mmCIF file of C-alpha atoms in Angstrom:
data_model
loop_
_atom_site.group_PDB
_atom_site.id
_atom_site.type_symbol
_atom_site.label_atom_id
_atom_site.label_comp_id
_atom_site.label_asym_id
_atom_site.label_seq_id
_atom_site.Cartn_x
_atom_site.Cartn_y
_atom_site.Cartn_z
ATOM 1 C CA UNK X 1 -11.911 18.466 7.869
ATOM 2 C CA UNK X 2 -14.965 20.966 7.220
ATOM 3 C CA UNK X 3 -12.492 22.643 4.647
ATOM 4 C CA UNK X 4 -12.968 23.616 1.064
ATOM 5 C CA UNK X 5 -10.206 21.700 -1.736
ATOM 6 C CA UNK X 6 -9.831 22.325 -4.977
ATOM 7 C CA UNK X 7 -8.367 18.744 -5.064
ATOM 8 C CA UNK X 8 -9.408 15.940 -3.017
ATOM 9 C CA UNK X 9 -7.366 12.524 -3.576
ATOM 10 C CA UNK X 10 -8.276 8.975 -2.547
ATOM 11 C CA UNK X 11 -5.889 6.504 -2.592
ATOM 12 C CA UNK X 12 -1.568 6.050 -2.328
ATOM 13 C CA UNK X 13 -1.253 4.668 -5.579
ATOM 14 C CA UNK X 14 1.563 5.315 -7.592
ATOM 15 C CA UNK X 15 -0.646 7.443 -10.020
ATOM 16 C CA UNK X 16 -2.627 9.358 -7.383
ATOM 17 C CA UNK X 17 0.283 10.396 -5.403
ATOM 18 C CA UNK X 18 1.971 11.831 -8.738
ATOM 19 C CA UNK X 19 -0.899 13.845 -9.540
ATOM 20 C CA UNK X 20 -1.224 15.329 -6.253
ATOM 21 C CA UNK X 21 2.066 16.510 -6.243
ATOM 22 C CA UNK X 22 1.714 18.048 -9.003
ATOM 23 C CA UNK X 23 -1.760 19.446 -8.436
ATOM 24 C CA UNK X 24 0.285 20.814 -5.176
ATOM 25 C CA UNK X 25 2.946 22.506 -6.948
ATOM 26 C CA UNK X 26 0.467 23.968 -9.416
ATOM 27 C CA UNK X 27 -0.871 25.494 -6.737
ATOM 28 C CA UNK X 28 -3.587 23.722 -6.024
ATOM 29 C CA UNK X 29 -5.163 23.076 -2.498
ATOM 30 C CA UNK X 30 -5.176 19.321 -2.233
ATOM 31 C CA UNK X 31 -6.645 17.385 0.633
ATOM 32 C CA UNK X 32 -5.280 13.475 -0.272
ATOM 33 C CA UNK X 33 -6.989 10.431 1.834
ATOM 34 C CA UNK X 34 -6.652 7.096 1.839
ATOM 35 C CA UNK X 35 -8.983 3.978 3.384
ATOM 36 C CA UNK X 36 -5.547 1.987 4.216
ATOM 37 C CA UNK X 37 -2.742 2.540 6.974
ATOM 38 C CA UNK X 38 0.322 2.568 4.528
ATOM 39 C CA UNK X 39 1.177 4.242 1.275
ATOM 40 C CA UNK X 40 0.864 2.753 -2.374
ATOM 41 C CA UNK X 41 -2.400 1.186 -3.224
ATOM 42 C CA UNK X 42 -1.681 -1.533 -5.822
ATOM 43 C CA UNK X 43 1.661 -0.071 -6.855
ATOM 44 C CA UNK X 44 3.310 -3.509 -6.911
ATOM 45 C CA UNK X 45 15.102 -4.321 -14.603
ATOM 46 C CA UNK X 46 16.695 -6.109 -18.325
ATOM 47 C CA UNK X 47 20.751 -7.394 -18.076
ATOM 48 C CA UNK X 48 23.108 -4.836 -20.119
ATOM 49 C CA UNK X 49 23.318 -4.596 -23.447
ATOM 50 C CA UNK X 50 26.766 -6.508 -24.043
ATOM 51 C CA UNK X 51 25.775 -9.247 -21.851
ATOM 52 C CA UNK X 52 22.329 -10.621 -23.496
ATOM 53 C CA UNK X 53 20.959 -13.866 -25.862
ATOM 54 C CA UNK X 54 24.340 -13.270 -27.835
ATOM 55 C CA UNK X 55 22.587 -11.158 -30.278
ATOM 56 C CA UNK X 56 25.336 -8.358 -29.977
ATOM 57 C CA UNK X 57 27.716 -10.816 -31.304
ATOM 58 C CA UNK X 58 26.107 -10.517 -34.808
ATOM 59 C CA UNK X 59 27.540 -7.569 -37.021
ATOM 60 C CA UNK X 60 24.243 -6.546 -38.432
ATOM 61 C CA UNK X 61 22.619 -6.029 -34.803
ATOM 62 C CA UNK X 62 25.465 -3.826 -33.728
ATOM 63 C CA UNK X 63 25.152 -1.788 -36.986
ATOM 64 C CA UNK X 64 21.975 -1.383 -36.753
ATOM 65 C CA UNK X 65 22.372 0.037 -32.755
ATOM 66 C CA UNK X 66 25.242 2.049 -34.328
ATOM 67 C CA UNK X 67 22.470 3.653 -36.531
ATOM 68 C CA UNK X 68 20.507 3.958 -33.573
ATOM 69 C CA UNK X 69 22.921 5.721 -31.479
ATOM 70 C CA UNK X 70 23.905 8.487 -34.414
ATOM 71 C CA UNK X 71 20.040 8.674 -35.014
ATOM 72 C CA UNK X 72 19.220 12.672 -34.828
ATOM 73 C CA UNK X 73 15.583 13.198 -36.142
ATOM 74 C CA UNK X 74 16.830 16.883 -36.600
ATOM 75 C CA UNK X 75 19.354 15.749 -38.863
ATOM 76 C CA UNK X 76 18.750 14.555 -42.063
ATOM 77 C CA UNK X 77 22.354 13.244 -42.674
ATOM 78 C CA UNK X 78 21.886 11.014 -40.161
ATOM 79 C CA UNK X 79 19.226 9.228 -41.660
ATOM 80 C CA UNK X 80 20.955 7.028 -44.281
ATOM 81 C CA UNK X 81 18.377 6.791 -46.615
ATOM 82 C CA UNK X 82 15.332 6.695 -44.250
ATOM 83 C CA UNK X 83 12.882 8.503 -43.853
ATOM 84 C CA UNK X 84 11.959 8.870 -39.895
ATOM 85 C CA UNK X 85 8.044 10.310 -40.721
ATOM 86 C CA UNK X 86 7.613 7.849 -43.107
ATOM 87 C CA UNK X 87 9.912 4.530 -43.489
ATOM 88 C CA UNK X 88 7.787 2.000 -40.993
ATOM 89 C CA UNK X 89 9.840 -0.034 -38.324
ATOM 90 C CA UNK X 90 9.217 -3.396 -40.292
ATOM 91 C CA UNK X 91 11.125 -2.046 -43.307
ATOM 92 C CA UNK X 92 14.109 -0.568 -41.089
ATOM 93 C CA UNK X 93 14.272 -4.134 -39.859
ATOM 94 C CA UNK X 94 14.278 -5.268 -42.971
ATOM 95 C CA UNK X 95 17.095 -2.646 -44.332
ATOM 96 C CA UNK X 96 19.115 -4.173 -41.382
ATOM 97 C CA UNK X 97 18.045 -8.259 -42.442
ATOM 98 C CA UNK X 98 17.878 -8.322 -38.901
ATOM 99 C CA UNK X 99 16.090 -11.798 -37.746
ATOM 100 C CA UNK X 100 12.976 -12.431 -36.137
ATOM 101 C CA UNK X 101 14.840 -13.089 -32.549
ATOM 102 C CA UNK X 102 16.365 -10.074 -32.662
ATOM 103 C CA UNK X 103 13.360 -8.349 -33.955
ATOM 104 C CA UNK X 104 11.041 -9.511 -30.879
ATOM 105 C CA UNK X 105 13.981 -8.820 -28.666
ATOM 106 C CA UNK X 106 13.987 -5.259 -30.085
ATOM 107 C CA UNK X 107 10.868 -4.518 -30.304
ATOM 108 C CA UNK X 108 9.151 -5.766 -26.522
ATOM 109 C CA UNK X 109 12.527 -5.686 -24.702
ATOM 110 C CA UNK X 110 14.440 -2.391 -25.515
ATOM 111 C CA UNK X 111 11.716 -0.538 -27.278
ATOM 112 C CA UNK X 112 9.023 -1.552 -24.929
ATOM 113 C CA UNK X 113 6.388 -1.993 -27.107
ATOM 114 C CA UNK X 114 3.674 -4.558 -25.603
ATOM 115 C CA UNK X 115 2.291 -5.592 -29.102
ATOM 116 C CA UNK X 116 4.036 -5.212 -32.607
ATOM 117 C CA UNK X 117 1.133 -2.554 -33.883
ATOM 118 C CA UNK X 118 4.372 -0.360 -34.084
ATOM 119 C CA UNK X 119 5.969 -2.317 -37.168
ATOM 120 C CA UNK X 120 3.760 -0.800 -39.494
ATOM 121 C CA UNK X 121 4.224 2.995 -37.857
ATOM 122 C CA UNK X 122 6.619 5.613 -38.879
ATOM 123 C CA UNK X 123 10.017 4.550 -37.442
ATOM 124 C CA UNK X 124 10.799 7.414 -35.499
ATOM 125 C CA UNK X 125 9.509 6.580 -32.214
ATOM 126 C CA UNK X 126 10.970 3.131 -31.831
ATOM 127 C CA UNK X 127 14.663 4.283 -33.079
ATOM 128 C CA UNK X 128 14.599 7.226 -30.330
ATOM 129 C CA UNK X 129 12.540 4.736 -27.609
ATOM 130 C CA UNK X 130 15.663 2.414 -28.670
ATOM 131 C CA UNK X 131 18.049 5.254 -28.803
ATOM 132 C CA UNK X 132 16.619 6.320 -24.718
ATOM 133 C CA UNK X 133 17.442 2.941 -23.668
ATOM 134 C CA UNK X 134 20.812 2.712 -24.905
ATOM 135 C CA UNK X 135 21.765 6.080 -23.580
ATOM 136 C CA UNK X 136 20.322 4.958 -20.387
ATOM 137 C CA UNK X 137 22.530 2.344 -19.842
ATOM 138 C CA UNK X 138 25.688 3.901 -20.361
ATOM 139 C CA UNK X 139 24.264 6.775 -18.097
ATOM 140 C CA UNK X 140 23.637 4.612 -15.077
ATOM 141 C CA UNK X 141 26.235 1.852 -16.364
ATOM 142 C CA UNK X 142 24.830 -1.649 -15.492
ATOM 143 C CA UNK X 143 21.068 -0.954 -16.270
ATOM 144 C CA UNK X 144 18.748 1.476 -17.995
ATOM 145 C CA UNK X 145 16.463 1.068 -15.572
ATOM 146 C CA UNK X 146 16.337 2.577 -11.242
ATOM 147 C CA UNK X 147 15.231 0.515 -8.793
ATOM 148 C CA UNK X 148 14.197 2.595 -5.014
ATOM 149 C CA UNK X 149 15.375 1.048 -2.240
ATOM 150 C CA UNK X 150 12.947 -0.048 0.260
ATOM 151 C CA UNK X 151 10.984 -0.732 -2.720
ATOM 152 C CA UNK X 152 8.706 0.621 -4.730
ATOM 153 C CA UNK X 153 6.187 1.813 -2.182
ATOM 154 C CA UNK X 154 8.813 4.542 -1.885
ATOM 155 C CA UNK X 155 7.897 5.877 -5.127
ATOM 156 C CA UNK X 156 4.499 7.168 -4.275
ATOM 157 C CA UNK X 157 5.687 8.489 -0.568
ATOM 158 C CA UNK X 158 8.321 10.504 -2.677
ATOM 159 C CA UNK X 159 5.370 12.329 -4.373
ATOM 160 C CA UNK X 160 3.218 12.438 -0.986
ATOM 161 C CA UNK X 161 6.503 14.124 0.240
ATOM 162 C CA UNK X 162 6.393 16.757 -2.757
ATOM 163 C CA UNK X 163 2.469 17.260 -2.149
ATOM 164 C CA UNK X 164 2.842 18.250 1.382
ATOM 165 C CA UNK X 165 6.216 20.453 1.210
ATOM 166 C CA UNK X 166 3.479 22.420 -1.003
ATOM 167 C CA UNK X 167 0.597 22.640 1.275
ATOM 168 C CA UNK X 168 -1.005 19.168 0.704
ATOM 169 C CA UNK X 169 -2.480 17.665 3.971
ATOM 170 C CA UNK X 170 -2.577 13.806 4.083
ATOM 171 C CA UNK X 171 -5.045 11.838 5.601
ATOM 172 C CA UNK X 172 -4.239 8.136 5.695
ATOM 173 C CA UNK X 173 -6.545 5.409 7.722
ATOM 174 C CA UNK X 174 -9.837 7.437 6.678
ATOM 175 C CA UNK X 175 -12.339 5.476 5.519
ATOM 176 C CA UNK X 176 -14.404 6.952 2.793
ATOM 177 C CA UNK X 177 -18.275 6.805 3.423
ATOM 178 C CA UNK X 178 -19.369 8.494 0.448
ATOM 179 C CA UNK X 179 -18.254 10.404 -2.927
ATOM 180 C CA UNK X 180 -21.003 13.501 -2.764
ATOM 181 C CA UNK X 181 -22.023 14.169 -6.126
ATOM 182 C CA UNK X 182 -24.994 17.199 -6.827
ATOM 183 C CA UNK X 183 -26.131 17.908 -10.330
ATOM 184 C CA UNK X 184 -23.993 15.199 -11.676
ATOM 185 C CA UNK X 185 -21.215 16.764 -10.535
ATOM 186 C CA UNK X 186 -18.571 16.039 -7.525
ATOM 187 C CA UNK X 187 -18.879 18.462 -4.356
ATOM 188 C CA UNK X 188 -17.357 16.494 -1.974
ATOM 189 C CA UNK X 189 -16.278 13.997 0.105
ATOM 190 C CA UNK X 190 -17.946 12.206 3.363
ATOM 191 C CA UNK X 191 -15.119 10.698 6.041
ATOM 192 C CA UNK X 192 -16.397 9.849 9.659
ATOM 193 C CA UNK X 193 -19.310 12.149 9.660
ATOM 194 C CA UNK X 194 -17.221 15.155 8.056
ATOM 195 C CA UNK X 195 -17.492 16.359 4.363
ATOM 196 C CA UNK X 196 -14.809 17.784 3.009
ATOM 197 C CA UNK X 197 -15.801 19.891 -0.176
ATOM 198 C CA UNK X 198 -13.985 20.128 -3.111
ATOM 199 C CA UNK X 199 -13.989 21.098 -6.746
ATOM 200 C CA UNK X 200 -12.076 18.025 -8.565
ATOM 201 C CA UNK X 201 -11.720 14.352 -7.611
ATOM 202 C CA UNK X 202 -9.007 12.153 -8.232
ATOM 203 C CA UNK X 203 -9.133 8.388 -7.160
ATOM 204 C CA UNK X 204 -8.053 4.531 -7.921
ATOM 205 C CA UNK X 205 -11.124 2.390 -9.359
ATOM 206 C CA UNK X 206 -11.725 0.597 -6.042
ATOM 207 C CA UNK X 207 -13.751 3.810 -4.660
ATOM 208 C CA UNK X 208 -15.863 4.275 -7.730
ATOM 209 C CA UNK X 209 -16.660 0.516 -8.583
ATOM 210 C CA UNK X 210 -19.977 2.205 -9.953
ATOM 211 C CA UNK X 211 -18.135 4.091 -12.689
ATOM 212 C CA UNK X 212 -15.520 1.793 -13.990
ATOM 213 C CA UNK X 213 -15.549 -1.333 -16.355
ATOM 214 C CA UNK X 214 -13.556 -4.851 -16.484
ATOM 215 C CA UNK X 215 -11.357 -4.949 -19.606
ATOM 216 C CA UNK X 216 -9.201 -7.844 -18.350
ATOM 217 C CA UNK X 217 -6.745 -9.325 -16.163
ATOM 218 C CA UNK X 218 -3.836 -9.935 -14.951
ATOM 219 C CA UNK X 219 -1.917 -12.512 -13.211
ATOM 220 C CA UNK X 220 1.413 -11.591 -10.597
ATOM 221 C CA UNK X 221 3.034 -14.491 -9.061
ATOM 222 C CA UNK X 222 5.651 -13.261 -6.541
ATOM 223 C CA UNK X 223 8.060 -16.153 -5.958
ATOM 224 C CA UNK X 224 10.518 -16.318 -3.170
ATOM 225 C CA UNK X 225 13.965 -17.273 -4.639
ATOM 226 C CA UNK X 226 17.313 -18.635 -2.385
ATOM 227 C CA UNK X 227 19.386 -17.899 -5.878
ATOM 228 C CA UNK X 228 19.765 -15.625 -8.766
ATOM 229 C CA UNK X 229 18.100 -16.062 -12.165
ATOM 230 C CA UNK X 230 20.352 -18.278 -14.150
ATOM 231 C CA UNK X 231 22.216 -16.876 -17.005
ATOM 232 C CA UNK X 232 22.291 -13.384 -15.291
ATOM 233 C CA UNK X 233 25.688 -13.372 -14.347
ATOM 234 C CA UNK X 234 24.530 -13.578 -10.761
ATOM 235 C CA UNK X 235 22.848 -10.290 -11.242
ATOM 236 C CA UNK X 236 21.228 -8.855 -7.531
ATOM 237 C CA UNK X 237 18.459 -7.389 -9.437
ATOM 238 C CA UNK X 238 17.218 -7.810 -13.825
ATOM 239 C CA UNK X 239 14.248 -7.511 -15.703
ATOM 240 C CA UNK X 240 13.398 -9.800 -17.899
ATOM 241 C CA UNK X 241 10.794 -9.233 -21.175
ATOM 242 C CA UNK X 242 9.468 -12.349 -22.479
ATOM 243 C CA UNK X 243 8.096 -11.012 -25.976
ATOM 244 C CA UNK X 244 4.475 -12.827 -26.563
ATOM 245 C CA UNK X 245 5.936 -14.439 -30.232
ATOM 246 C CA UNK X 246 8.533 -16.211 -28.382
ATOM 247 C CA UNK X 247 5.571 -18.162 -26.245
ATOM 248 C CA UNK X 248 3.136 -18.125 -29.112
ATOM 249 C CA UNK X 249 0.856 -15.012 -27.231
ATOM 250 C CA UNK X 250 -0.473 -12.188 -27.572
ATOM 251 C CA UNK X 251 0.802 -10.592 -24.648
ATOM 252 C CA UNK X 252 4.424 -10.436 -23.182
ATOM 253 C CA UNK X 253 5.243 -11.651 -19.959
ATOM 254 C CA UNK X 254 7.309 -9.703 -17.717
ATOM 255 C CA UNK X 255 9.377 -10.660 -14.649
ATOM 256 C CA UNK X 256 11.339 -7.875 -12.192
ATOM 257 C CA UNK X 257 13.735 -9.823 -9.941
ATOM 258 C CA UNK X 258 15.037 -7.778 -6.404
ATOM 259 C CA UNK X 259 17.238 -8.549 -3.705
ATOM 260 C CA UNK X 260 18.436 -7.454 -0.286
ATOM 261 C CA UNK X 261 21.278 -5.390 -2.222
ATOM 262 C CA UNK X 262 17.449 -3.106 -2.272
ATOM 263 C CA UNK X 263 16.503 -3.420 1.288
ATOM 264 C CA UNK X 264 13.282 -5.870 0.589
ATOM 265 C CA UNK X 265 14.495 -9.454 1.608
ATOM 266 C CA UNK X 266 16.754 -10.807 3.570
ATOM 267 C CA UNK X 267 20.175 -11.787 2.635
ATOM 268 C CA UNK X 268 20.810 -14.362 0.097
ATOM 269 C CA UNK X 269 17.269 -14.484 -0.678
ATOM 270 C CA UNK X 270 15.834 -12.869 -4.093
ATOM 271 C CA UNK X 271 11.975 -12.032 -4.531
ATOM 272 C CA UNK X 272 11.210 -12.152 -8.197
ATOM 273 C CA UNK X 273 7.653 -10.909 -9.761
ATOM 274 C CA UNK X 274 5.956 -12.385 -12.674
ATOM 275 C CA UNK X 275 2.851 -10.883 -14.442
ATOM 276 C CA UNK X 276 1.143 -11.080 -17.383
ATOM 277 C CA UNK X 277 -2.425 -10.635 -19.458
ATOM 278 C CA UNK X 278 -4.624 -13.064 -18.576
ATOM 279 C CA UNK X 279 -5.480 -14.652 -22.182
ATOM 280 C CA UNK X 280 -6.655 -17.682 -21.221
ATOM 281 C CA UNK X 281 -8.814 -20.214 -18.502
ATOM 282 C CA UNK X 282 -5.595 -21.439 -17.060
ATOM 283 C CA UNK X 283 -3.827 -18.407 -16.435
ATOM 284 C CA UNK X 284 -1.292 -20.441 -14.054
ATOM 285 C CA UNK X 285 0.175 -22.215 -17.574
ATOM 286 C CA UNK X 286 0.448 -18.858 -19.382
ATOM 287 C CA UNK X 287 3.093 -17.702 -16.513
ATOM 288 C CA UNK X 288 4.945 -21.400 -17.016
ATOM 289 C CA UNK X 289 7.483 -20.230 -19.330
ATOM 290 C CA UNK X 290 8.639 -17.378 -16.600
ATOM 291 C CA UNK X 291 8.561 -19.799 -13.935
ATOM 292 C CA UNK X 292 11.056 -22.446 -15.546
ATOM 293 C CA UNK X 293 13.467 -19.550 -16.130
ATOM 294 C CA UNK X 294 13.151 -19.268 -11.853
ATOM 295 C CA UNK X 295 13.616 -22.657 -10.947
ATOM 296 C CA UNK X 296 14.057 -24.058 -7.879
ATOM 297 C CA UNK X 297 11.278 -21.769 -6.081
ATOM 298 C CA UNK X 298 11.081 -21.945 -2.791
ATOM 299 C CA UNK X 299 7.695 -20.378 -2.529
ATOM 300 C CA UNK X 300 4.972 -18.864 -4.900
ATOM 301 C CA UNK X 301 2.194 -16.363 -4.262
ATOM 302 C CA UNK X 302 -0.110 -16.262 -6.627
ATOM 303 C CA UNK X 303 -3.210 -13.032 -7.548
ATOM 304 C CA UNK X 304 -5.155 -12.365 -10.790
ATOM 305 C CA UNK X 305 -6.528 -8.931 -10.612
ATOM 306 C CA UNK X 306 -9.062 -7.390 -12.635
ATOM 307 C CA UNK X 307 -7.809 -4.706 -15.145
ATOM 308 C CA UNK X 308 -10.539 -1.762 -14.295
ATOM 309 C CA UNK X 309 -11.112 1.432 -16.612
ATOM 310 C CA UNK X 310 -12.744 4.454 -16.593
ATOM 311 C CA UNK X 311 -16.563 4.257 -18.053
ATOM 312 C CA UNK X 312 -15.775 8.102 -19.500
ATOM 313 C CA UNK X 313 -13.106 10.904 -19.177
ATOM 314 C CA UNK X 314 -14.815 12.216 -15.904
ATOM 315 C CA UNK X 315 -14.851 15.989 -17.436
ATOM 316 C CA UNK X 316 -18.633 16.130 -16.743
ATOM 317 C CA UNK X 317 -18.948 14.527 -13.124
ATOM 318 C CA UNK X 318 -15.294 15.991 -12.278
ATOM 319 C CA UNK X 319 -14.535 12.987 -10.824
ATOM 320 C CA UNK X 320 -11.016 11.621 -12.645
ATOM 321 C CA UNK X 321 -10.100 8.128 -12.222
ATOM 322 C CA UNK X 322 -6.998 5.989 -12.586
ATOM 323 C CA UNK X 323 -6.787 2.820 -14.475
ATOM 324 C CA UNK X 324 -5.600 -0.129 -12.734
ATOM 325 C CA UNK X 325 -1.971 -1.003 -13.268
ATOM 326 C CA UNK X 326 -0.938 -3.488 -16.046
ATOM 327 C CA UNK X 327 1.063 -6.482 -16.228
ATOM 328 C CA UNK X 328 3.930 -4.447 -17.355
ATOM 329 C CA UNK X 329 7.278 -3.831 -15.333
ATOM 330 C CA UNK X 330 8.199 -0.394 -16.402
ATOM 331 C CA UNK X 331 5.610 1.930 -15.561
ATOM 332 C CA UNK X 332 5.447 3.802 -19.181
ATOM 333 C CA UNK X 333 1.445 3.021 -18.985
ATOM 334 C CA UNK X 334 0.947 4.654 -15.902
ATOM 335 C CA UNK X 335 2.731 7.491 -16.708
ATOM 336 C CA UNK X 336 0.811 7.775 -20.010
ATOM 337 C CA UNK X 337 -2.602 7.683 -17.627
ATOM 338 C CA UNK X 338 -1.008 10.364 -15.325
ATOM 339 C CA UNK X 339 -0.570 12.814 -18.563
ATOM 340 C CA UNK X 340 -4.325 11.748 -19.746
ATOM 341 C CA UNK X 341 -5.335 12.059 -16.377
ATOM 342 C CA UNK X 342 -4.008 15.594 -15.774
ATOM 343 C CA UNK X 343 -5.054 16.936 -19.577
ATOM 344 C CA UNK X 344 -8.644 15.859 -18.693
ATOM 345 C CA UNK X 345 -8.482 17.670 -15.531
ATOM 346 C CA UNK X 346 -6.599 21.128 -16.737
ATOM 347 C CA UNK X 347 -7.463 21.280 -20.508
ATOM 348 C CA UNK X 348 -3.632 21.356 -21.378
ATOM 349 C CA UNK X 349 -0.352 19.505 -21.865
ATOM 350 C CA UNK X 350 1.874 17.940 -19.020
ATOM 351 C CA UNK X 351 4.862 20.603 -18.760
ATOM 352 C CA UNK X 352 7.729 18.242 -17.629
ATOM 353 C CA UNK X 353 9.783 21.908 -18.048
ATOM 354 C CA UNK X 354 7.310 23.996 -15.813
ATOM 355 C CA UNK X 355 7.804 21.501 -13.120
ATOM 356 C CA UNK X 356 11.337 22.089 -13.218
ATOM 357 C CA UNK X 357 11.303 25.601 -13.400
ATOM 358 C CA UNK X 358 8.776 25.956 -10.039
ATOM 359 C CA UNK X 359 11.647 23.422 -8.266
ATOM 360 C CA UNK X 360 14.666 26.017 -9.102
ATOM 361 C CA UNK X 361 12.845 28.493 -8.268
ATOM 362 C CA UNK X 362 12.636 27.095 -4.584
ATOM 363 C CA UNK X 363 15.684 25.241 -3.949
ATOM 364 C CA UNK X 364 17.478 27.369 -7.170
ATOM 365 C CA UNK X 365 19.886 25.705 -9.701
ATOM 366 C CA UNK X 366 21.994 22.937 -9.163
#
């Protein structure tokens, strides 16, 4: 392990294993570790459109998702009097008289939007966030959204998998005896004795309690179901969006029900996860309204985590650390921390396309 890196990773997460893949296929020489046994860290979807709340019943919501659909921000003829850089998402609402229901629905359920800060943006975002979701579902027909089998401690072993086909060496069941820092800046890391050296440092909070910060919490509850969710039409797997007006919040509460039809419980049983912001003393009431929608339960499991940050962008120490993962379903904030994580560390954009590009020129075009 006496080696030199120009990447050392600790922790599976979900985030960490992203970023050394693609610290791997930039090139990079990346050395990834982790204290546990297994893969994933803490790395713990919504009916179709036609079959929901009977909103889509109501000739003003399917105009307005017509709108939605012909939406082409490159197209001004498509705009119908408004203006995408301009018009906010409260008055497009409003051009629509679509309700309060439908606007909550909208806004936390196909939009994704965790508080409604976005009414009084430009519109643009939310019509082509709306516009992805739509064309989502009719790609993948039942759902917008992919669920791995196995579950989703497949989705960081994917990346791990992509890190080591480029040169990435994995090191799981090492404990970590010390982050070596010289100068105030990160030179290496101690394992059993051995330092390996490197010039970067990626890692999850619970290795660097010294330089992250509580902003929160949240609560899961992972209940153990012998049915599905009422009103799903029997669904095997859904994802259901509270939005925090509905409950008088000021955070939404999300629950992802899977199945065996996924290869993580046994048949006829259903495992659905609840989570939330923690707002209040009694965090166990503030998950009620989810839990009624699950009823009978057959068994509950219940964690409130802290929500850890960063104390500072790590450009100085060169040590780069992940947030802990929200209360949220989806995964769109820790792909946002990936990109902020990887423009901290290179001084440039996320290339989705250069990614792409380095895979064809491997395995060539489909």
């Amino acid at each position: 392990m006496n080696e030199e890196y120009d990447v050392i990773v600790l922790g599976t997460g979900l985030t960490e294993c992203i970023l050394s893949g693609i610290m791997s296929v930039n090139g990079k020489k990346v050395l990834h570790m982790d204290r546990n046994p297994y893969y994933g860290g803490e790395s713990a979807s919504i009916t179709p459109l036609e079959d929901l709340m009977g909103l889509f019943e109501k000739r003003r919501f399917r105009k307005f998702l017509v709108y939605v659909a012909n939406f082409d921000e490159k197209d001004p003829r498509t705009f119908e009097g408004i203006d995408p850089m301009k018009t906010t998402m409260r008055e497009v609402y409003k051009k629509f008289d679509l309700g309060q229901d439908v606007i909550d629905f909208t806004g936390h359920a196909l939009a994704l939007y965790r508080t409604d800060d976005y009414l009084d943006q430009p519109c643009c975002e939310t019509i082509n966030r709306i516009k992805l979701y739509s064309e989502s579902l009719a790609r993948y027909g039942k759902s917008p959204y992919l669920y791995p089998l196995y579950g989703l401690g497949e989705l960081p072993q994917g990346f791990a998998r992509l890190s080591a086909i480029y040169g990435g060496t994995y090191m799981l069941n090492k404990p970590i005896e010390e982050i070596i820092v010289q100068n105030g800046k990160v030179i290496g890391v101690k394992s059993e004795g051995e330092i390996a050296r490197c010039k970067q440092l990626i890692c999850d909070p619970s290795y660097v309690k010294d330089r992250v910060e509580k902003v929160g919490q949240v609560i899961r509850v992972i209940c153990i179901l012998s049915h599905p969710i009422k009103n799903t039409n029997d669904a095997n797997s859904c994802q259901i969006i509270i939005p925090q007006n509905q409950v008088n919040r000021k955070s939404d509460i999300y629950v992802c029900m899977i199945s065996s039809a996924h290869n993580v419980a046994a048949q006829g049983k259903y495992i659905a996860i609840v989570s939330t912001t923690v707002e209040t003393k009694e965090p166990e009431k503030e998950i009620r309204p989810a839990l009624e929608l699950l009823e009978p339960i057959e068994q509950k499991f219940i964690s409130i985590s802290d929500l850890l940050v960063p104390k500072d962008l790590g450009t100085e120490s060169q040590i780069f650390i992940s947030r802990t993962y929200d209360a949220t379903t989806h995964f769109e904030t820790t792909c946002d921390d990936i990109k902020n994580i990887y423009k901290r560390m290179t001084g440039s954009e996320f290339d989705f396309e250069e990614m792409k590009r380095k895979k064809n020129d491997i395995y060539g075009e489909d």
